[in-house]
PDB file of C-alpha atoms in Angstrom:
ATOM      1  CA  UNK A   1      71.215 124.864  64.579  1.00 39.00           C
ATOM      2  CA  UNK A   2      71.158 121.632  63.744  1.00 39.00           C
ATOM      3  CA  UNK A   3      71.239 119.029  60.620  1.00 36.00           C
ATOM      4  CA  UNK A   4      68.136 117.293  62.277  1.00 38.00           C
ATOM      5  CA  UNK A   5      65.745 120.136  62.178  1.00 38.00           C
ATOM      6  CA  UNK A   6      63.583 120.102  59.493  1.00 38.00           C
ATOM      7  CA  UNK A   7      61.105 123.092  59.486  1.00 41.00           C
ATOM      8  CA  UNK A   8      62.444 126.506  61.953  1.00 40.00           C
ATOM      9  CA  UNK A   9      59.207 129.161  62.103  1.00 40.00           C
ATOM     10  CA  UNK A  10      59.046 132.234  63.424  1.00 42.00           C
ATOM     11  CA  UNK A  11      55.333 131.855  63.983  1.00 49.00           C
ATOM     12  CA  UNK A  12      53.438 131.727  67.611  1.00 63.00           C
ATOM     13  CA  UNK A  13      53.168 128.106  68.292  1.00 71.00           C
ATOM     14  CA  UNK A  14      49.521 126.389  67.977  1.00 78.00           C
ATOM     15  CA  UNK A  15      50.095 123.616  70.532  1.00 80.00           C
ATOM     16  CA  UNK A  16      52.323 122.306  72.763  1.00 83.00           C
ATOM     17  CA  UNK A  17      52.868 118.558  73.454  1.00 86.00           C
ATOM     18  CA  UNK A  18      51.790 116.755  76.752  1.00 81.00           C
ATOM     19  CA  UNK A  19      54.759 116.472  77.804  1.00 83.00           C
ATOM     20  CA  UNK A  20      57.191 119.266  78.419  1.00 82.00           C
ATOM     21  CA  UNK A  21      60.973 119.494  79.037  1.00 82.00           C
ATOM     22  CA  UNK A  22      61.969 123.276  79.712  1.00 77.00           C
ATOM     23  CA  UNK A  23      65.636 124.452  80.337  1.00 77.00           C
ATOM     24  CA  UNK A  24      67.897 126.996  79.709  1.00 71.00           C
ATOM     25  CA  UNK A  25      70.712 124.852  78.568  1.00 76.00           C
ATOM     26  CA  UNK A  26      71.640 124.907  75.026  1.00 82.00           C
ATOM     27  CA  UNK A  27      73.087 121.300  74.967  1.00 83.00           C
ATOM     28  CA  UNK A  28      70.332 120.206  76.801  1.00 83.00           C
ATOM     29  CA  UNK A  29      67.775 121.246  73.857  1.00 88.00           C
ATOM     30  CA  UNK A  30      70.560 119.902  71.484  1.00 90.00           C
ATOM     31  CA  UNK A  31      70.533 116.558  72.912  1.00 90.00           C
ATOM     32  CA  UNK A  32      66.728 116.454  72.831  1.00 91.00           C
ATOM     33  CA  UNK A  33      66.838 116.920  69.396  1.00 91.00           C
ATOM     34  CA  UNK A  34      69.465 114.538  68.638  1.00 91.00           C
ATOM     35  CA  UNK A  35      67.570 111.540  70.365  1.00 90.00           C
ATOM     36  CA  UNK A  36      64.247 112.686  68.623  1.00 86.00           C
ATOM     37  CA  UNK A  37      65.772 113.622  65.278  1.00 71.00           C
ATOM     38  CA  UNK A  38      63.882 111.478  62.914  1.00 68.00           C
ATOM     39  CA  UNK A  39      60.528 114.207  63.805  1.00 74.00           C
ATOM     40  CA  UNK A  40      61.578 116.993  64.666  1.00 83.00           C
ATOM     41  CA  UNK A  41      60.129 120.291  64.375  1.00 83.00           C
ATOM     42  CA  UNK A  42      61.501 123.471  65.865  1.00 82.00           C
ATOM     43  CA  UNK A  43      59.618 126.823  66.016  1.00 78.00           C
ATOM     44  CA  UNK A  44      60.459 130.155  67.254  1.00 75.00           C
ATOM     45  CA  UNK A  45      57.669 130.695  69.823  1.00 66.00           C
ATOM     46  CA  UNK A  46      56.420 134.003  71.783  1.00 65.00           C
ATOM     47  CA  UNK A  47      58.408 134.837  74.788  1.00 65.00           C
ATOM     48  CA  UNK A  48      61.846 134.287  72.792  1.00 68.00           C
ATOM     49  CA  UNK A  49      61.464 130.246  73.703  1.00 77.00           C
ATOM     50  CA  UNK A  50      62.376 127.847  70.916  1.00 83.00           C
ATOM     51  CA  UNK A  51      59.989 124.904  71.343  1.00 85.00           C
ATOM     52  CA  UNK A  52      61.525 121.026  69.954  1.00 88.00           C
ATOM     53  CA  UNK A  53      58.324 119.302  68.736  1.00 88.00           C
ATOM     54  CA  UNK A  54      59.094 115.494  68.058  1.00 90.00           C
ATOM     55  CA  UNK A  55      58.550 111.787  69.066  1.00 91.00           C
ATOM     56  CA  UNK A  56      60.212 109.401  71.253  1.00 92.00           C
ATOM     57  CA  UNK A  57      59.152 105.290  71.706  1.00 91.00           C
ATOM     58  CA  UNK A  58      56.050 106.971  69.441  1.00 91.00           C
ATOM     59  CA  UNK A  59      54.790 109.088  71.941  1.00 91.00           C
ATOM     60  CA  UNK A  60      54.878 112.999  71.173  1.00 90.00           C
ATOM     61  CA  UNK A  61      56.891 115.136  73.299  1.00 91.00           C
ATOM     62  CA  UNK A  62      58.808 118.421  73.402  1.00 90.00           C
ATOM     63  CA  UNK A  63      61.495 120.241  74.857  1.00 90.00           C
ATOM     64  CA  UNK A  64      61.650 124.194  75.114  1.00 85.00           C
ATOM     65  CA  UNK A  65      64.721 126.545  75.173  1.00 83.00           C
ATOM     66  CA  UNK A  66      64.146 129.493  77.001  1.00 74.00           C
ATOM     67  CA  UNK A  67      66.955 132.156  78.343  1.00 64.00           C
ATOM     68  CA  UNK A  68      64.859 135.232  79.930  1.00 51.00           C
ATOM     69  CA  UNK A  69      63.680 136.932  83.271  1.00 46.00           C
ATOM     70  CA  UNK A  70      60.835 135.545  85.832  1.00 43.00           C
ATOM     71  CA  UNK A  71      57.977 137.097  84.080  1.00 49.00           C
ATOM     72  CA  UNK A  72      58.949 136.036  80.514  1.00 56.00           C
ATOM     73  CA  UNK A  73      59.273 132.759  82.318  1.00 56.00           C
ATOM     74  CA  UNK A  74      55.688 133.140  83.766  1.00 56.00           C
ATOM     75  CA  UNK A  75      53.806 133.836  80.645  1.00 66.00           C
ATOM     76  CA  UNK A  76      55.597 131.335  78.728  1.00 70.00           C
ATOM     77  CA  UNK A  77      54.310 128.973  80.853  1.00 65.00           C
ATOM     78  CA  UNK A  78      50.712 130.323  80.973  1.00 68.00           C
ATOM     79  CA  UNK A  79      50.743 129.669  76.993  1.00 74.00           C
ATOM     80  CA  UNK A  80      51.784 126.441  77.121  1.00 75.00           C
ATOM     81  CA  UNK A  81      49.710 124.854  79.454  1.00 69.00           C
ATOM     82  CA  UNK A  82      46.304 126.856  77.947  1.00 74.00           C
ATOM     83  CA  UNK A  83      48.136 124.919  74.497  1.00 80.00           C
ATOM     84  CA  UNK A  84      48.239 121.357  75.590  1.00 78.00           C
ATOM     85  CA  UNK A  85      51.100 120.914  78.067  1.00 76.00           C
ATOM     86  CA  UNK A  86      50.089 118.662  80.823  1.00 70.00           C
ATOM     87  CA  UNK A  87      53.279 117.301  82.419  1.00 70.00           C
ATOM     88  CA  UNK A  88      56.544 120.012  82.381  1.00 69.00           C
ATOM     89  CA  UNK A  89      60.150 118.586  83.907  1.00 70.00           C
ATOM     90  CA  UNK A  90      62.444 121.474  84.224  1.00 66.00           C
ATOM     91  CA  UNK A  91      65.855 119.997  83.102  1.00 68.00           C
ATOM     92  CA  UNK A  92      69.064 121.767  84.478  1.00 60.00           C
ATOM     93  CA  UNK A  93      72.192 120.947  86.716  1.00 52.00           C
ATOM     94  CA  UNK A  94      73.200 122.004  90.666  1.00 40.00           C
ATOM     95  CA  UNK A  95      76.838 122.621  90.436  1.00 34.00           C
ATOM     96  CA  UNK A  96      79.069 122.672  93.137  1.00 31.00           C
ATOM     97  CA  UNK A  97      79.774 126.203  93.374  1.00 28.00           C
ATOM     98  CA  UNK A  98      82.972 125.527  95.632  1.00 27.00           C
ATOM     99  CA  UNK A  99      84.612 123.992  92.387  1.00 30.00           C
ATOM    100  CA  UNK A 100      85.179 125.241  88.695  1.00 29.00           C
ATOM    101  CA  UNK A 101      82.445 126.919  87.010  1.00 32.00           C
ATOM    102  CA  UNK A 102      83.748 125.414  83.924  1.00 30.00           C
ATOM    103  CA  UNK A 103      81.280 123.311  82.241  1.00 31.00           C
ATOM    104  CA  UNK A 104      83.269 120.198  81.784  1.00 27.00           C
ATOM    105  CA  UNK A 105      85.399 120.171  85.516  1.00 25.00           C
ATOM    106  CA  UNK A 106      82.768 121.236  87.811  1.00 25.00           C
ATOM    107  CA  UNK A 107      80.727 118.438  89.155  1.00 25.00           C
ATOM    108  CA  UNK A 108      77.161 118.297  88.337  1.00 27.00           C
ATOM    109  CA  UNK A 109      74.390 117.151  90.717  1.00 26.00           C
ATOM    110  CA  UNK A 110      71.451 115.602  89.091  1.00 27.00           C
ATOM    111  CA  UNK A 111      68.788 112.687  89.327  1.00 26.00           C
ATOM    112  CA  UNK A 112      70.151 110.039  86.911  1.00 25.00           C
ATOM    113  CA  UNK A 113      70.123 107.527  88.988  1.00 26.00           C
ATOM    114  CA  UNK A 114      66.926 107.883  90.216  1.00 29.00           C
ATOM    115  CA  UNK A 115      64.563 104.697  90.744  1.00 32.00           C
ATOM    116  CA  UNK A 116      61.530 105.440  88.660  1.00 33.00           C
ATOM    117  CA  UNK A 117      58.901 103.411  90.438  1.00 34.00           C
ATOM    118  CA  UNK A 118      59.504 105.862  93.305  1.00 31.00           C
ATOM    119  CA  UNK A 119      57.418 107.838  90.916  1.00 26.00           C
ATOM    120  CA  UNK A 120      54.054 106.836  91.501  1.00 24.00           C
ATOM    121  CA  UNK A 121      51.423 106.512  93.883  1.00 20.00           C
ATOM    122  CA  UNK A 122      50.995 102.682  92.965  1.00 20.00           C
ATOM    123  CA  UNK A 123      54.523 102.262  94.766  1.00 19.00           C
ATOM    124  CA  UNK A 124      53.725 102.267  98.887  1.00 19.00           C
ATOM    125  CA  UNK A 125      54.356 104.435 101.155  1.00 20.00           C
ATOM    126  CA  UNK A 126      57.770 106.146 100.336  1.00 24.00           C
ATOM    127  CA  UNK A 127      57.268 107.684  96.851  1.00 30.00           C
ATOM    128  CA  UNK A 128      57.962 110.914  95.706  1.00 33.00           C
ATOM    129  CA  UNK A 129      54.062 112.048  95.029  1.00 35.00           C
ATOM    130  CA  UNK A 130      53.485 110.959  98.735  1.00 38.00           C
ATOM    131  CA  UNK A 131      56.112 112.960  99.896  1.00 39.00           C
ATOM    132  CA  UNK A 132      54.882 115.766  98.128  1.00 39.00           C
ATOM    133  CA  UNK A 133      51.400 115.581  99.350  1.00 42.00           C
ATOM    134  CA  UNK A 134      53.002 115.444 102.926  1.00 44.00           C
ATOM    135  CA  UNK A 135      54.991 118.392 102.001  1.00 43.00           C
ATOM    136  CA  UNK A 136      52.249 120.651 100.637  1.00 43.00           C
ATOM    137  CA  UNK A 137      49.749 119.660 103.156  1.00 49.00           C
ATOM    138  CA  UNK A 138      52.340 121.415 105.779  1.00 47.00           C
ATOM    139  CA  UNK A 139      52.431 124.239 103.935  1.00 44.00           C
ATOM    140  CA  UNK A 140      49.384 127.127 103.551  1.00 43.00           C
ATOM    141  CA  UNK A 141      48.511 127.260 100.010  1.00 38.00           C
ATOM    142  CA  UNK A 142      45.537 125.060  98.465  1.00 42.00           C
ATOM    143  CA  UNK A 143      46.971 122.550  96.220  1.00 40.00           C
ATOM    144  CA  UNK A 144      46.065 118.695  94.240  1.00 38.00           C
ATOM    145  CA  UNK A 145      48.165 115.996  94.130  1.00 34.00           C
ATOM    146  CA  UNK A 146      47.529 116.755  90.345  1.00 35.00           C
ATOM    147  CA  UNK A 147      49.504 119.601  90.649  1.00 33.00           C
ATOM    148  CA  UNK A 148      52.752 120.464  88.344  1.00 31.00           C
ATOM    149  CA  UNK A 149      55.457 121.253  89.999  1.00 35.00           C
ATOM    150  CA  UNK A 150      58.747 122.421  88.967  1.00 35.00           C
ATOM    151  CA  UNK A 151      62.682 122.628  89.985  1.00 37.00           C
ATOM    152  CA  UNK A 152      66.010 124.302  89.518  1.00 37.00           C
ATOM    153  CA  UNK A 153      69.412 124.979  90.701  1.00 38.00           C
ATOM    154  CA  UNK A 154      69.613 126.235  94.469  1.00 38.00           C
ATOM    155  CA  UNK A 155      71.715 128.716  95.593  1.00 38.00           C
ATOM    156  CA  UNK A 156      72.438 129.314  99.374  1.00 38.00           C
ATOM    157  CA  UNK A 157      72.402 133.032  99.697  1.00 38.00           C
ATOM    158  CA  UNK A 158      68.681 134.580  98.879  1.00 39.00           C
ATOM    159  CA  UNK A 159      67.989 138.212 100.358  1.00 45.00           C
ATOM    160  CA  UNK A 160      65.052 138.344  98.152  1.00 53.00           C
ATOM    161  CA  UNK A 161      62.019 139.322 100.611  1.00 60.00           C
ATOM    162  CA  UNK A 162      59.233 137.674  97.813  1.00 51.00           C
ATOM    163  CA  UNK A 163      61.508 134.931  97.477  1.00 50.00           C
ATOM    164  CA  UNK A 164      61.851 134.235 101.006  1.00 57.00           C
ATOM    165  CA  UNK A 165      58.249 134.081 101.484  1.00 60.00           C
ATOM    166  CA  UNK A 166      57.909 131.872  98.794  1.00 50.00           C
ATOM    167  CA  UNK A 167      60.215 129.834 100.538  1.00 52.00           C
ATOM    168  CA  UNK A 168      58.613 129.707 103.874  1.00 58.00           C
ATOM    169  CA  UNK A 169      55.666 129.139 101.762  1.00 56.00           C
ATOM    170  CA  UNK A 170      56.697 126.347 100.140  1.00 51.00           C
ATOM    171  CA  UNK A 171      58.549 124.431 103.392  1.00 48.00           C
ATOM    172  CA  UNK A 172      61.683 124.258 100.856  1.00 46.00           C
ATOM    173  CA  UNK A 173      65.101 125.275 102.345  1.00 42.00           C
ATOM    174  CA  UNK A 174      66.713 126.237  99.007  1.00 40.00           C
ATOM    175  CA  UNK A 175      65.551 127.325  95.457  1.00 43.00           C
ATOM    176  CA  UNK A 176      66.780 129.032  93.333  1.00 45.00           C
ATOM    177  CA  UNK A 177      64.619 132.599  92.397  1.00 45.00           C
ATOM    178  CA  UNK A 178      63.503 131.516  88.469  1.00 47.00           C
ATOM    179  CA  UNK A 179      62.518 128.014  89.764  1.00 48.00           C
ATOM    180  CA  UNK A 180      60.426 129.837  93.266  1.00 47.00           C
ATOM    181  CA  UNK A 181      58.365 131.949  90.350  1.00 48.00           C
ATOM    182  CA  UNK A 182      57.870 129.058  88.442  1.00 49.00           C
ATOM    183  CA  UNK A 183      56.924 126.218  90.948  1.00 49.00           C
ATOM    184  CA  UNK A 184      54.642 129.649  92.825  1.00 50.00           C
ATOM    185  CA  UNK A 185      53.275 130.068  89.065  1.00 49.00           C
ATOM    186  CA  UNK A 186      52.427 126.260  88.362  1.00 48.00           C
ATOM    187  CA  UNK A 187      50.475 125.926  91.726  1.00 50.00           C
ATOM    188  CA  UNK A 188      48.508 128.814  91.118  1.00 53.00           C
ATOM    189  CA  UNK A 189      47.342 127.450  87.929  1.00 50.00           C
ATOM    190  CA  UNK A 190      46.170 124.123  89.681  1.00 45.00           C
ATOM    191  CA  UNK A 191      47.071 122.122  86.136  1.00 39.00           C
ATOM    192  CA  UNK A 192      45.691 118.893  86.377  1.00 31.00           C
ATOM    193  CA  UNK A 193      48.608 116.509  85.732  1.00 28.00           C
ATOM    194  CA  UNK A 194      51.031 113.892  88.103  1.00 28.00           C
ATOM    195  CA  UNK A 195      53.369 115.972  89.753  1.00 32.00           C
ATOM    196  CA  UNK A 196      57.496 116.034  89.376  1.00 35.00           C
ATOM    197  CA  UNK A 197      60.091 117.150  91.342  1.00 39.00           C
ATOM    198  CA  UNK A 198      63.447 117.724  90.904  1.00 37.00           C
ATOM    199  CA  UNK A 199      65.007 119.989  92.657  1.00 35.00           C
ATOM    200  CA  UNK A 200      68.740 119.781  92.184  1.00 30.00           C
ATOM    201  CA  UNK A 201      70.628 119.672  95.619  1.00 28.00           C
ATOM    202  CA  UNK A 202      73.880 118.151  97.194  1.00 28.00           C
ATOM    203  CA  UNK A 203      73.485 115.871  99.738  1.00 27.00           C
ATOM    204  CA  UNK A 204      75.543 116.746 102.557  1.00 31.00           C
ATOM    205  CA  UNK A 205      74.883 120.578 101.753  1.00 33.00           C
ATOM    206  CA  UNK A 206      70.702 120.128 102.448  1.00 29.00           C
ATOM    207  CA  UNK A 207      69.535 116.565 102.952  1.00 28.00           C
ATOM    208  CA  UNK A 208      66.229 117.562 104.552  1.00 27.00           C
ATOM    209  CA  UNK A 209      64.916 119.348 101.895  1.00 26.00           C
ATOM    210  CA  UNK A 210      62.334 116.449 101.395  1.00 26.00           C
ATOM    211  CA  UNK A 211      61.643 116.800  97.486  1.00 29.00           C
ATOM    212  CA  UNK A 212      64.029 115.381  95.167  1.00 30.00           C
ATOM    213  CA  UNK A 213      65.452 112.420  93.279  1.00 30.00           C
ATOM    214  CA  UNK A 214      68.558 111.000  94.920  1.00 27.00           C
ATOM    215  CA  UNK A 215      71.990 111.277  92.888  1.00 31.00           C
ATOM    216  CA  UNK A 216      75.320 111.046  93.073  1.00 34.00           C
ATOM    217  CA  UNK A 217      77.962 113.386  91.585  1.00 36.00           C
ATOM    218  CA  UNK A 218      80.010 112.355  88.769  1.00 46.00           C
ATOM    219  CA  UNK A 219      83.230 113.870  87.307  1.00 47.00           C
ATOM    220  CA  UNK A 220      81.720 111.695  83.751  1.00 52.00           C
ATOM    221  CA  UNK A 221      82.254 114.272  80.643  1.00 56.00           C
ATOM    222  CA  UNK A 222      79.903 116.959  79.832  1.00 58.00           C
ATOM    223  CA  UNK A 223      78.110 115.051  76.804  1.00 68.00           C
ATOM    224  CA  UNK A 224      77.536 111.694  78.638  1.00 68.00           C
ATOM    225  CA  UNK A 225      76.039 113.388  81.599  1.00 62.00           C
ATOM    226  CA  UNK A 226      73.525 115.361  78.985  1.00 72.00           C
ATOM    227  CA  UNK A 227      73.565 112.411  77.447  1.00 78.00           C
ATOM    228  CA  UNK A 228      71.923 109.995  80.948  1.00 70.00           C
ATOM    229  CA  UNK A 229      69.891 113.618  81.717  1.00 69.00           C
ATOM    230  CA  UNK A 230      68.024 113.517  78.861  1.00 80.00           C
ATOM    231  CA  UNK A 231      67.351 110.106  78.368  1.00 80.00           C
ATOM    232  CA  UNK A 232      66.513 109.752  81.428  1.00 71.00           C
ATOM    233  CA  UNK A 233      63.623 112.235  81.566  1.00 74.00           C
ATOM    234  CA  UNK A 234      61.945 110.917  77.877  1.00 82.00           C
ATOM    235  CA  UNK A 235      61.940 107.623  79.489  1.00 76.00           C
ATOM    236  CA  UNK A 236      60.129 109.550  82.242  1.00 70.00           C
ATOM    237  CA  UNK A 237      57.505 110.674  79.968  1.00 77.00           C
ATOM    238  CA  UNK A 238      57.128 107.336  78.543  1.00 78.00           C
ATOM    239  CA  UNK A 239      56.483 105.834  81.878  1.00 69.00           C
ATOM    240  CA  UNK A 240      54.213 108.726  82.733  1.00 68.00           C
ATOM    241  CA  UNK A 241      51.919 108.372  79.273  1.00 77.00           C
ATOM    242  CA  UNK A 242      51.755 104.266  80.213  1.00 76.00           C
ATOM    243  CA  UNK A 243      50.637 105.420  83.525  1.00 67.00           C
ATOM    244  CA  UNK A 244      48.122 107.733  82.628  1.00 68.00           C
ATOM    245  CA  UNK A 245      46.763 106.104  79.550  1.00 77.00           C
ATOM    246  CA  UNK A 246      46.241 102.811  81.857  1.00 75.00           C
ATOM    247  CA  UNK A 247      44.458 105.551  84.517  1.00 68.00           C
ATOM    248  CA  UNK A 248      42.324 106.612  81.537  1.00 74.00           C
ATOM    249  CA  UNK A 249      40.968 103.150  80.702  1.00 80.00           C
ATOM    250  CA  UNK A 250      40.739 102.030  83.987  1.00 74.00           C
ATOM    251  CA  UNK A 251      38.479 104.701  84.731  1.00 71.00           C
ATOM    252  CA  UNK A 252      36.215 104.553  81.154  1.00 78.00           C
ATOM    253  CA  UNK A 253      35.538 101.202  82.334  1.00 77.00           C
ATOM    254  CA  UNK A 254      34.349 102.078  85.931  1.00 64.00           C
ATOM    255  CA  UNK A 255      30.326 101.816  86.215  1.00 62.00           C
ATOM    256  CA  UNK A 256      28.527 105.699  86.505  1.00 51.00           C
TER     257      UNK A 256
END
């Protein structure tokens, strides 16, 4: 697969790292392997995903490959957060279905240029996790701000009766049906991590959806897109280990 990979088992994996990308896109896993290529490890894991294990800025992370149904999806990602994963980011594009399907013309929609601080419940008022906790107080399901939370592609046609409810469930306008099982999935498990969201929308298709990152699109070539994706999210894990180890100390030193 790749020149950087230095051990490929076809062995159930032990543990998963903290943090988590998942996607279905082979050059998405490829790039995460390329930026983390001086530790990689790559196993074959249960559920036909192929799990990246490596380091970025020294902090462990991982990205899984995964090409299979809802319910593969499901109890792939039972096993990985009863093996250590405590903050997932599903990476993937929106592409303008009115253009080329082509990988390289069509346009892709996606969060890189997001403003990270809007990340965090340190920034005021207008942040992402306070949006969320708006949006899932509206809705009827019981739910933490902890929660995971997951995204995907929308499409605009969905005569899927489970979906739909999931939908109305939710308060989301558009998802697609993978990313509805998953984000129904990662609620139900109440995982105790800081939430993401990136659902991957065009603007002037669905800009009340509430949840996302803004973006433009860009015509830029297939690799550097990858290329500002991927980065882009690792330096979101970063900024999510400084956050949580400085949560962690601040609270060992709070008085009982």
């Amino acid at each position: 697969m790749s020149s950087y990979i230095r051990k490929y088992d076809l062995v159930e994996v032990s543990e998963y790292p903290s943090y988590l990308a998942i996607t279905d896109n082979i050059h998405i896993f490829n790039k995460f392997i390329s930026i983390m290529k001086s530790s990689v490890i790559v196993y074959e894991g249960l559920y036909g995903v192929r799990l990246a294990r490596g380091e970025y800025k020294d902090i462990r992370m991982g990205v899984a490959l995964y090409g299979f149904g809802q319910q593969n999806a499901l109890w792939f990602l039972r096993e990985a957060l009863q093996k250590g994963a405590r903050v997932i980011i599903k990476a993937g594009f929106g592409l303008n279905f009115g253009e080329s399907r082509h990988p390289v013309i069509a346009q892709y929609a996606f969060a890189y240029s997001c403003n990270k601080d809007k990340l965090y419940l340190s920034i005021a008022d207008y942040t992402l996790l306070s949006i969320m906790d708006w949006q899932l107080s509206t809705s009827e399901i019981e739910y933490s701000i902890e929660n995971i939370v997951s995204c995907g592609n929308p499409i605009e046609s969905l005569d899927d009766k489970e979906l739909s409810e999931l939908r109305k469930r939710f308060n989301i306008k558009v998802m697609d049906t993978d990313t509805a099982y998953i984000y129904d999935y990662l609620n139900r498990w109440k995982a105790k991590a800081l939430s993401i969201i990136f659902p991957f929308v065009w603007v002037e298709s669905y800009p009340e959806i509430g949840l996302w990152f803004n973006y433009e699109p860009t015509s830029k070539d297939e690799n550097s897109v990858i290329n500002e994706l991927v980065r882009l999210i690792l330096d979101t894990f970063v900024e999510y280990h400084i956050r949580l180890e400085a949560m962690k100390k601040k609270k060992e030193g709070e008085p009982e």
